[in-house]
CSV table of C-alpha atoms and ligand atoms in Angstrom, one decimal:
chain,number,residue,atom,x,y,z
A,1,MET,CA,0.0,0.0,0.0
A,2,SER,CA,1.3,3.5,-0.8
A,3,THR,CA,1.7,5.9,2.1
A,4,ALA,CA,-1.2,8.0,0.7
A,5,THR,CA,-3.5,5.0,0.6
A,6,ALA,CA,-2.5,3.9,4.0
A,7,THR,CA,-3.2,7.4,5.3
A,8,ALA,CA,-6.6,7.5,3.7
A,9,ALA,CA,-7.5,4.1,5.1
A,10,ALA,CA,-6.3,5.1,8.6
A,11,THR,CA,-8.3,8.4,8.4
A,12,ALA,CA,-11.5,6.5,7.5
A,13,THR,CA,-11.2,4.2,10.4
A,14,THR,CA,-10.4,7.1,12.8
A,15,ALA,CA,-13.8,8.6,12.3
A,16,ASP,CA,-15.4,5.2,12.8
A,17,LEU,CA,-13.2,4.5,15.9
A,18,GLU,CA,-14.1,7.8,17.5
A,19,ALA,CA,-17.8,6.8,17.3
A,20,ARG,CA,-17.0,3.3,18.8
A,21,ILE,CA,-15.0,4.9,21.6
A,22,ARG,CA,-17.9,7.1,22.6
A,23,GLN,CA,-20.2,4.1,22.6
A,24,ALA,CA,-18.1,1.7,24.5
A,25,PRO,CA,-14.9,3.3,25.9
A,26,GLU,CA,-14.2,0.2,28.2
A,27,LYS,CA,-13.4,-1.8,25.1
A,28,PHE,CA,-10.4,0.2,24.4
A,29,ARG,CA,-6.9,0.4,25.8
A,30,VAL,CA,-4.8,3.2,24.6
A,31,MET,CA,-1.0,2.9,24.4
A,32,THR,CA,1.1,5.9,23.8
A,33,GLY,CA,4.2,7.6,25.1
A,34,ASP,CA,7.3,9.7,24.7
A,35,ARG,CA,11.0,9.3,24.7
A,36,PRO,CA,12.6,11.3,27.5
A,37,THR,CA,15.0,13.3,25.4
A,38,GLY,CA,14.1,16.7,26.5
A,39,PRO,CA,11.2,18.8,28.0
A,40,LEU,CA,7.7,18.3,26.5
A,41,HIS,CA,6.6,21.4,24.6
A,42,LEU,CA,3.5,23.1,23.1
A,43,GLY,CA,3.7,20.8,20.0
A,44,HIS,CA,3.2,17.8,22.3
A,45,TYR,CA,0.4,19.6,24.2
A,46,PHE,CA,-1.7,20.3,21.1
A,47,GLY,CA,-0.5,17.3,19.2
A,48,THR,CA,-1.0,14.5,21.7
A,49,LEU,CA,-1.2,15.4,25.4
A,50,HIS,CA,-4.5,17.1,25.0
A,51,ASN,CA,-5.9,14.1,23.2
A,52,ARG,CA,-4.7,11.6,25.9
A,53,VAL,CA,-6.5,13.5,28.5
A,54,ARG,CA,-9.6,13.6,26.3
A,55,LEU,CA,-9.5,9.8,25.9
A,56,GLN,CA,-9.0,9.3,29.6
A,57,GLU,CA,-12.0,11.5,30.3
A,58,LEU,CA,-14.1,9.4,27.9
A,59,GLY,CA,-13.3,6.4,30.1
A,60,VAL,CA,-10.7,4.6,28.0
A,61,ASP,CA,-7.9,2.8,29.9
A,62,VAL,CA,-4.8,4.9,29.0
A,63,PHE,CA,-1.2,3.6,29.3
A,64,VAL,CA,1.6,6.2,28.8
A,65,ILE,CA,5.1,4.9,28.4
A,66,ILE,CA,8.2,7.0,29.2
A,67,ALA,CA,10.4,5.2,26.6
A,68,ASP,CA,13.7,5.4,28.4
A,69,TYR,CA,15.4,2.4,26.6
A,70,GLN,CA,14.5,4.0,23.3
A,71,VAL,CA,16.5,7.2,24.0
A,72,LEU,CA,19.6,5.2,22.9
A,73,THR,CA,18.2,4.5,19.4
A,74,ASP,CA,19.7,7.6,17.9
A,75,ARG,CA,22.4,8.7,20.4
A,76,ASP,CA,25.2,7.2,22.3
A,77,VAL,CA,24.4,8.4,25.8
A,78,ALA,CA,21.1,9.0,27.6
A,79,ASP,CA,21.8,12.5,28.8
A,80,ARG,CA,20.0,13.9,31.9
A,81,LEU,CA,17.6,11.0,31.8
A,82,GLY,CA,16.4,11.4,35.4
A,83,GLU,CA,15.8,15.1,35.0
A,84,TYR,CA,13.8,14.6,31.8
A,85,MET,CA,11.8,11.7,33.2
A,86,GLU,CA,10.8,13.7,36.2
A,87,GLY,CA,10.0,16.7,34.0
A,88,MET,CA,7.8,14.5,31.9
A,89,LEU,CA,5.9,13.2,34.9
A,90,LEU,CA,5.3,16.8,36.0
A,91,ASP,CA,4.0,17.7,32.5
A,92,TYR,CA,1.7,14.7,32.4
A,93,LEU,CA,0.2,15.5,35.8
A,94,ALA,CA,0.0,19.2,35.0
A,95,VAL,CA,-2.0,18.7,31.8
A,96,GLY,CA,-4.5,16.4,33.6
A,97,ILE,CA,-3.2,12.8,33.2
A,98,ASP,CA,-4.9,11.3,36.3
A,99,PRO,CA,-2.9,8.4,37.9
A,100,ALA,CA,-6.1,7.0,39.3
A,101,ARG,CA,-7.3,6.4,35.7
A,102,SER,CA,-4.2,6.2,33.6
A,103,THR,CA,-1.0,4.2,34.0
A,104,VAL,CA,2.4,6.0,33.5
A,105,PHE,CA,5.4,3.7,33.5
A,106,ASN,CA,8.9,3.4,32.0
A,107,HIS,CA,10.6,0.7,29.9
A,108,SER,CA,13.5,-0.2,32.1
A,109,ALA,CA,11.2,-0.8,35.1
A,110,VAL,CA,9.2,-3.5,33.2
A,111,PRO,CA,11.5,-6.4,32.3
A,112,ALA,CA,8.8,-8.7,31.0
A,113,LEU,CA,7.8,-6.1,28.4
A,114,ASN,CA,11.3,-6.0,27.0
A,115,GLN,CA,11.5,-9.8,27.0
A,116,LEU,CA,8.6,-10.0,24.6
A,117,MET,CA,10.8,-8.4,22.0
A,118,LEU,CA,12.7,-11.7,21.5
A,119,PRO,CA,9.8,-13.8,20.2
A,120,PHE,CA,8.6,-10.7,18.3
A,121,LEU,CA,11.9,-10.3,16.5
A,122,SER,CA,11.5,-13.8,15.1
A,123,LEU,CA,8.3,-12.7,13.3
A,124,VAL,CA,9.7,-10.0,11.1
A,125,SER,CA,12.2,-10.1,8.3
A,126,VAL,CA,15.3,-7.9,7.9
A,127,ALA,CA,13.9,-6.8,4.6
A,128,GLU,CA,10.7,-5.6,6.2
A,129,LEU,CA,12.6,-3.6,8.8
A,130,ASN,CA,14.8,-2.2,6.1
A,131,ARG,CA,11.7,-0.8,4.2
A,132,ASN,CA,10.3,1.1,7.1
A,133,PRO,CA,10.2,4.8,6.0
A,134,THR,CA,10.0,6.2,9.5
A,135,VAL,CA,13.1,4.3,10.6
A,136,LYS,CA,14.9,5.5,7.4
A,137,ASP,CA,14.0,9.1,8.3
A,138,GLU,CA,15.0,8.6,12.0
A,139,ILE,CA,18.3,7.2,10.8
A,140,ALA,CA,18.8,10.2,8.5
A,141,HIS,CA,18.3,12.5,11.5
A,142,SER,CA,20.3,10.4,13.9
A,143,ARG,CA,23.2,11.8,15.9
A,144,GLN,CA,25.2,8.6,15.2
A,145,SER,CA,27.3,7.7,12.2
A,146,ALA,CA,26.3,4.0,12.2
A,147,VAL,CA,22.9,2.5,12.6
A,148,SER,CA,22.6,0.5,15.8
A,149,GLY,CA,20.7,-2.8,16.0
A,150,LEU,CA,18.5,-1.0,18.5
A,151,MET,CA,17.5,1.7,16.0
A,152,PHE,CA,16.9,-0.9,13.3
A,153,THR,CA,14.7,-3.0,15.5
A,154,TYR,CA,13.0,-0.1,17.3
A,155,PRO,CA,9.6,-0.7,15.7
A,156,VAL,CA,9.6,-4.3,17.1
A,157,HIS,CA,10.4,-2.9,20.5
A,158,GLN,CA,7.5,-0.5,20.1
A,159,ALA,CA,5.3,-3.5,19.2
A,160,ALA,CA,6.3,-5.0,22.6
A,161,ASP,CA,5.3,-1.6,24.2
A,162,ILE,CA,1.9,-1.8,22.7
A,163,LEU,CA,1.1,-5.5,22.9
A,164,PHE,CA,2.4,-6.2,26.4
A,165,CYS,CA,-0.9,-4.7,27.8
A,166,LYS,CA,-2.9,-5.7,24.7
A,167,GLY,CA,-3.3,-2.1,23.7
A,168,ASN,CA,-5.7,-1.9,20.8
A,169,LEU,CA,-5.7,1.9,20.1
A,170,VAL,CA,-2.6,4.0,19.4
A,171,PRO,CA,-3.0,7.7,18.9
A,172,VAL,CA,-0.4,8.7,16.4
A,173,GLY,CA,0.7,11.3,13.9
A,174,GLN,CA,1.1,10.3,10.2
A,175,ASP,CA,4.8,9.6,10.6
A,176,GLN,CA,4.2,6.8,13.1
A,177,LEU,CA,1.9,4.8,10.8
A,178,PRO,CA,4.7,2.6,9.5
A,179,HIS,CA,5.7,1.7,13.1
A,180,LEU,CA,2.2,0.8,13.9
A,181,GLU,CA,2.1,-1.4,10.8
A,182,VAL,CA,5.0,-3.4,12.3
A,183,THR,CA,3.0,-3.9,15.5
A,184,ARG,CA,0.0,-5.1,13.5
A,185,ILE,CA,2.2,-7.6,11.5
A,186,VAL,CA,3.8,-8.9,14.7
A,187,ALA,CA,0.3,-9.4,16.3
A,188,ARG,CA,-1.1,-11.1,13.2
A,189,ARG,CA,1.8,-13.4,12.7
A,190,PHE,CA,2.0,-14.3,16.4
A,191,ASN,CA,-1.7,-15.2,16.4
A,192,GLU,CA,-1.4,-17.2,13.1
A,193,ARG,CA,1.5,-19.3,14.6
A,194,TYR,CA,0.4,-19.7,18.2
A,195,GLY,CA,-3.3,-18.9,18.5
A,196,ALA,CA,-5.2,-15.7,19.2
A,197,VAL,CA,-3.3,-13.8,21.9
A,198,PHE,CA,-2.9,-10.3,20.7
A,199,PRO,CA,-5.3,-7.6,19.3
A,200,GLU,CA,-4.3,-5.9,16.0
A,201,PRO,CA,-4.2,-2.3,17.3
A,202,ASP,CA,-5.7,0.5,15.3
A,203,ALA,CA,-4.2,3.9,14.7
A,204,LEU,CA,-6.2,6.8,16.0
A,205,LEU,CA,-4.9,9.6,13.7
A,206,SER,CA,-4.8,13.0,15.3
A,207,ASP,CA,-6.2,16.0,13.3
A,208,ALA,CA,-3.9,18.4,15.2
A,209,PRO,CA,-1.9,20.5,12.7
A,210,LEU,CA,1.9,20.4,12.9
A,211,LEU,CA,3.3,23.2,15.0
A,212,LEU,CA,6.6,24.7,13.9
A,213,GLY,CA,9.3,25.8,16.2
A,214,THR,CA,10.6,29.3,16.6
A,215,ASP,CA,13.1,28.8,13.8
A,216,GLY,CA,10.3,27.8,11.3
A,217,THR,CA,11.2,24.0,11.3
A,218,LYS,CA,9.3,21.2,13.1
A,219,MET,CA,9.1,21.9,16.9
A,220,SER,CA,11.3,19.4,18.5
A,221,LYS,CA,12.6,18.6,21.9
A,222,SER,CA,16.2,18.3,20.7
A,223,ARG,CA,16.4,21.2,18.2
A,224,GLY,CA,16.3,24.1,20.7
A,225,ASN,CA,13.3,25.7,18.9
A,226,SER,CA,10.5,24.8,21.2
A,227,ILE,CA,8.5,26.4,24.0
A,228,ALA,CA,8.4,24.0,26.9
A,229,LEU,CA,5.2,23.4,28.8
A,230,GLY,CA,7.2,24.2,32.0
A,231,ALA,CA,8.6,27.5,30.6
A,232,ASP,CA,7.5,30.6,32.6
A,233,ALA,CA,5.7,33.6,31.2
A,234,ASP,CA,8.9,35.7,30.7
A,235,GLU,CA,10.8,32.9,29.0
A,236,THR,CA,7.8,32.3,26.7
A,237,ALA,CA,7.8,36.0,25.8
A,238,ARG,CA,11.5,35.9,25.1
A,239,LEU,CA,11.2,32.8,22.9
A,240,ILE,CA,8.3,34.2,20.9
A,241,LYS,CA,10.1,37.6,20.5
A,242,GLY,CA,13.0,35.8,18.8
A,243,ALA,CA,10.8,33.7,16.5
A,244,ARG,CA,11.4,33.9,12.8
A,245,THR,CA,8.8,35.9,10.8
A,246,ASP,CA,9.2,37.5,7.4
A,247,ALA,CA,9.5,40.9,5.7
A,248,GLU,CA,5.8,41.3,4.7
A,249,ARG,CA,4.0,43.5,7.2
A,250,HIS,CA,0.4,42.4,6.7
A,251,ILE,CA,-0.3,39.2,8.7
A,252,THR,CA,-2.0,36.4,6.9
A,253,TYR,CA,-2.5,32.7,7.6
A,254,ASP,CA,-0.7,30.9,4.7
A,255,PRO,CA,1.2,27.9,6.0
A,256,GLU,CA,2.6,27.0,2.5
A,257,ASN,CA,4.2,30.3,1.7
A,258,ARG,CA,4.6,31.9,5.1
A,259,PRO,CA,5.5,29.1,7.5
A,260,GLY,CA,7.0,31.2,10.3
A,261,VAL,CA,4.2,33.8,10.5
A,262,SER,CA,1.5,31.1,10.0
A,263,SER,CA,2.9,28.9,12.7
A,264,LEU,CA,2.7,31.8,15.2
A,265,VAL,CA,-0.9,32.5,14.1
A,266,LEU,CA,-1.7,28.9,14.5
A,267,LEU,CA,-0.2,28.8,18.0
A,268,ALA,CA,-2.3,31.8,19.0
A,269,ALA,CA,-5.4,30.2,17.4
A,270,LEU,CA,-4.9,26.9,19.2
A,271,CYS,CA,-4.5,28.6,22.5
A,272,LEU,CA,-7.5,30.8,22.0
A,273,ASP,CA,-9.6,28.0,20.5
A,274,ARG,CA,-10.2,30.1,17.4
A,275,ASP,CA,-9.9,29.8,13.6
A,276,PRO,CA,-6.3,30.8,12.5
A,277,HIS,CA,-7.7,32.8,9.5
A,278,ALA,CA,-9.8,34.9,11.8
A,279,VAL,CA,-6.9,35.5,14.2
A,280,ALA,CA,-4.6,36.6,11.2
A,281,GLU,CA,-7.3,38.9,9.9
A,282,GLU,CA,-7.7,40.6,13.2
A,283,ILE,CA,-4.0,41.3,13.5
A,284,GLY,CA,-3.8,42.3,9.8
A,285,GLY,CA,-1.7,45.5,9.4
A,286,GLY,CA,-0.5,45.3,13.0
A,287,GLY,CA,2.5,43.4,11.7
A,288,ALA,CA,4.9,41.0,13.5
A,289,ALA,CA,4.9,43.1,16.7
A,290,VAL,CA,1.2,42.8,17.3
A,291,LEU,CA,1.3,39.1,16.2
A,292,LYS,CA,4.0,38.3,18.7
A,293,ARG,CA,2.2,40.1,21.5
A,294,THR,CA,-1.0,38.3,20.7
A,295,VAL,CA,0.8,34.9,20.7
A,296,THR,CA,2.6,35.6,23.9
A,297,GLU,CA,-0.6,36.6,25.7
A,298,ALA,CA,-2.5,33.6,24.3
A,299,VAL,CA,0.1,31.1,25.2
A,300,ASN,CA,0.7,32.5,28.7
A,301,SER,CA,-3.0,32.6,29.6
A,302,ARG,CA,-3.8,29.2,28.2
A,303,MET,CA,-0.8,27.7,30.0
A,304,ALA,CA,-1.1,29.6,33.3
A,305,PRO,CA,-3.3,26.9,35.0
A,306,ILE,CA,-1.1,24.1,33.7
A,307,ARG,CA,2.0,25.8,34.8
A,308,ALA,CA,0.5,26.6,38.2
A,309,ARG,CA,-0.4,22.9,38.7
A,310,ARG,CA,3.1,21.9,37.5
A,311,ALA,CA,4.7,24.1,40.1
A,312,GLU,CA,2.5,22.7,42.8
A,313,TYR,CA,3.4,19.1,41.9
A,314,ALA,CA,7.1,20.1,41.7
A,315,ARG,CA,6.9,20.9,45.4
A,316,ASP,CA,6.0,17.3,46.1
A,317,MET,CA,8.4,15.2,44.2
A,318,GLY,CA,7.9,12.3,46.6
A,319,TYR,CA,4.3,12.1,45.4
A,320,VAL,CA,5.4,12.4,41.7
A,321,ARG,CA,7.8,9.5,42.0
A,322,SER,CA,5.1,7.4,43.7
A,323,VAL,CA,2.9,7.9,40.7
A,324,LEU,CA,5.6,6.3,38.5
A,325,ARG,CA,6.2,3.5,41.0
A,326,ALA,CA,2.5,2.6,41.1
A,327,GLY,CA,2.3,2.8,37.3
A,328,ASN,CA,5.3,0.5,37.0
A,329,GLU,CA,3.7,-1.9,39.4
A,330,ARG,CA,0.5,-2.1,37.2
A,331,ALA,CA,2.5,-2.4,34.0
A,332,ASN,CA,4.5,-5.2,35.5
A,333,GLU,CA,1.4,-7.1,36.3
A,334,PHE,CA,0.2,-6.9,32.7
A,335,ALA,CA,3.6,-7.7,31.3
A,336,THR,CA,4.1,-10.7,33.5
A,337,ALA,CA,0.7,-12.1,32.7
A,338,THR,CA,1.2,-11.6,28.9
A,339,LEU,CA,4.7,-13.1,29.0
A,340,ASP,CA,3.3,-16.1,30.8
A,341,GLU,CA,0.6,-16.5,28.2
A,342,VAL,CA,3.2,-16.1,25.4
A,343,ARG,CA,5.4,-18.8,27.0
A,344,GLY,CA,2.4,-21.0,27.4
A,345,VAL,CA,1.3,-21.0,23.8
A,346,MET,CA,4.9,-21.1,22.5
A,347,GLY,CA,5.7,-24.0,24.8
A,348,THR,CA,8.9,-22.2,26.1
B,401,LIG,N1,8.2,6.2,19.4
B,401,LIG,C1,7.4,7.1,20.1
B,401,LIG,C2,8.0,8.5,19.9
B,401,LIG,O1,9.2,8.6,19.5
B,401,LIG,C3,7.4,6.8,21.6
B,401,LIG,C4,6.8,5.5,21.9
B,401,LIG,C5,7.5,4.4,22.4
B,401,LIG,C6,5.5,5.0,21.7
B,401,LIG,N2,6.7,3.4,22.5
B,401,LIG,C7,5.5,3.7,22.1
B,401,LIG,C8,4.3,5.6,21.1
B,401,LIG,C9,4.3,2.9,22.0
B,401,LIG,C10,3.2,4.9,21.0
B,401,LIG,C11,3.2,3.5,21.4
B,401,LIG,O2,7.4,9.5,20.1
């Protein structure tokens, strides 16, 4: 299937899935997560965090992985891992991930999950791994000169992340579809060989538009162009002040031709829950100065309650760490049960 066809198919099921989720949320287990390679930012908030909380509120069982082992896929050392993991926990709690309803855990604390990777590796060919366009792209942007085995087999590890708890719904952006396809292949082949153990998870495509960073390229934790959720109002103002715009005074929303200006307009619109065209029109001849003031105010007021909650949780790191401990405990129960079942059907 071409990428365009795969995307069209995934989009069609996403509308259908949304209806089914509303009807019977208890039938779904969402699996999603982040690599702890830097602070979570506004792109994460509007792209996925917001959606995770929405699904949680609908009554879906949500699992969120802090993918610590996967940090090493594209770099040699896991820098400031503890700091980023704790920052991520604070971000999750601040945006409204509720530990009473959602499970937050990390790879390295759940050995049985990682052990699933071994039988799963036997189910995919080297040629299939080689063809994965997202792995190709990640390799192209890697900080390493050689491709490690971990990078190459990363989609299979991700299959273990999703299948250990029998997750059946994975909220993703377009770029993650090839990864999810590997998970589906692993589940299908395992079931064909050993009996029906795993669901074939569906992608829940997000309709969130791509937010660009302050330099006009994709907002990314590791590119130094993002506005962190945990940034304060002054830092936000400073970052937006330095954002790239263009020479044309009149503000319009035209992502194709004016990526920098349009991304700022979009950011304001998302924060204000408004249409970006209307926001641009209102600023009009006010130029970049009014645009930046509008964006700064919109971000700071939208983020104020989140930042206040984040600061409150940060004063009680004992509690924050206990959230991860409890999440890891629950994840271990699922992983151990699934591994036992896998061993049983494989006769190992
Ligand atoms: N690969 C994802 C990312 O880089 C993080 C991730 C790890 C993930 N395991 C997952 C996402 C399982 C969804 C499901 O953002």
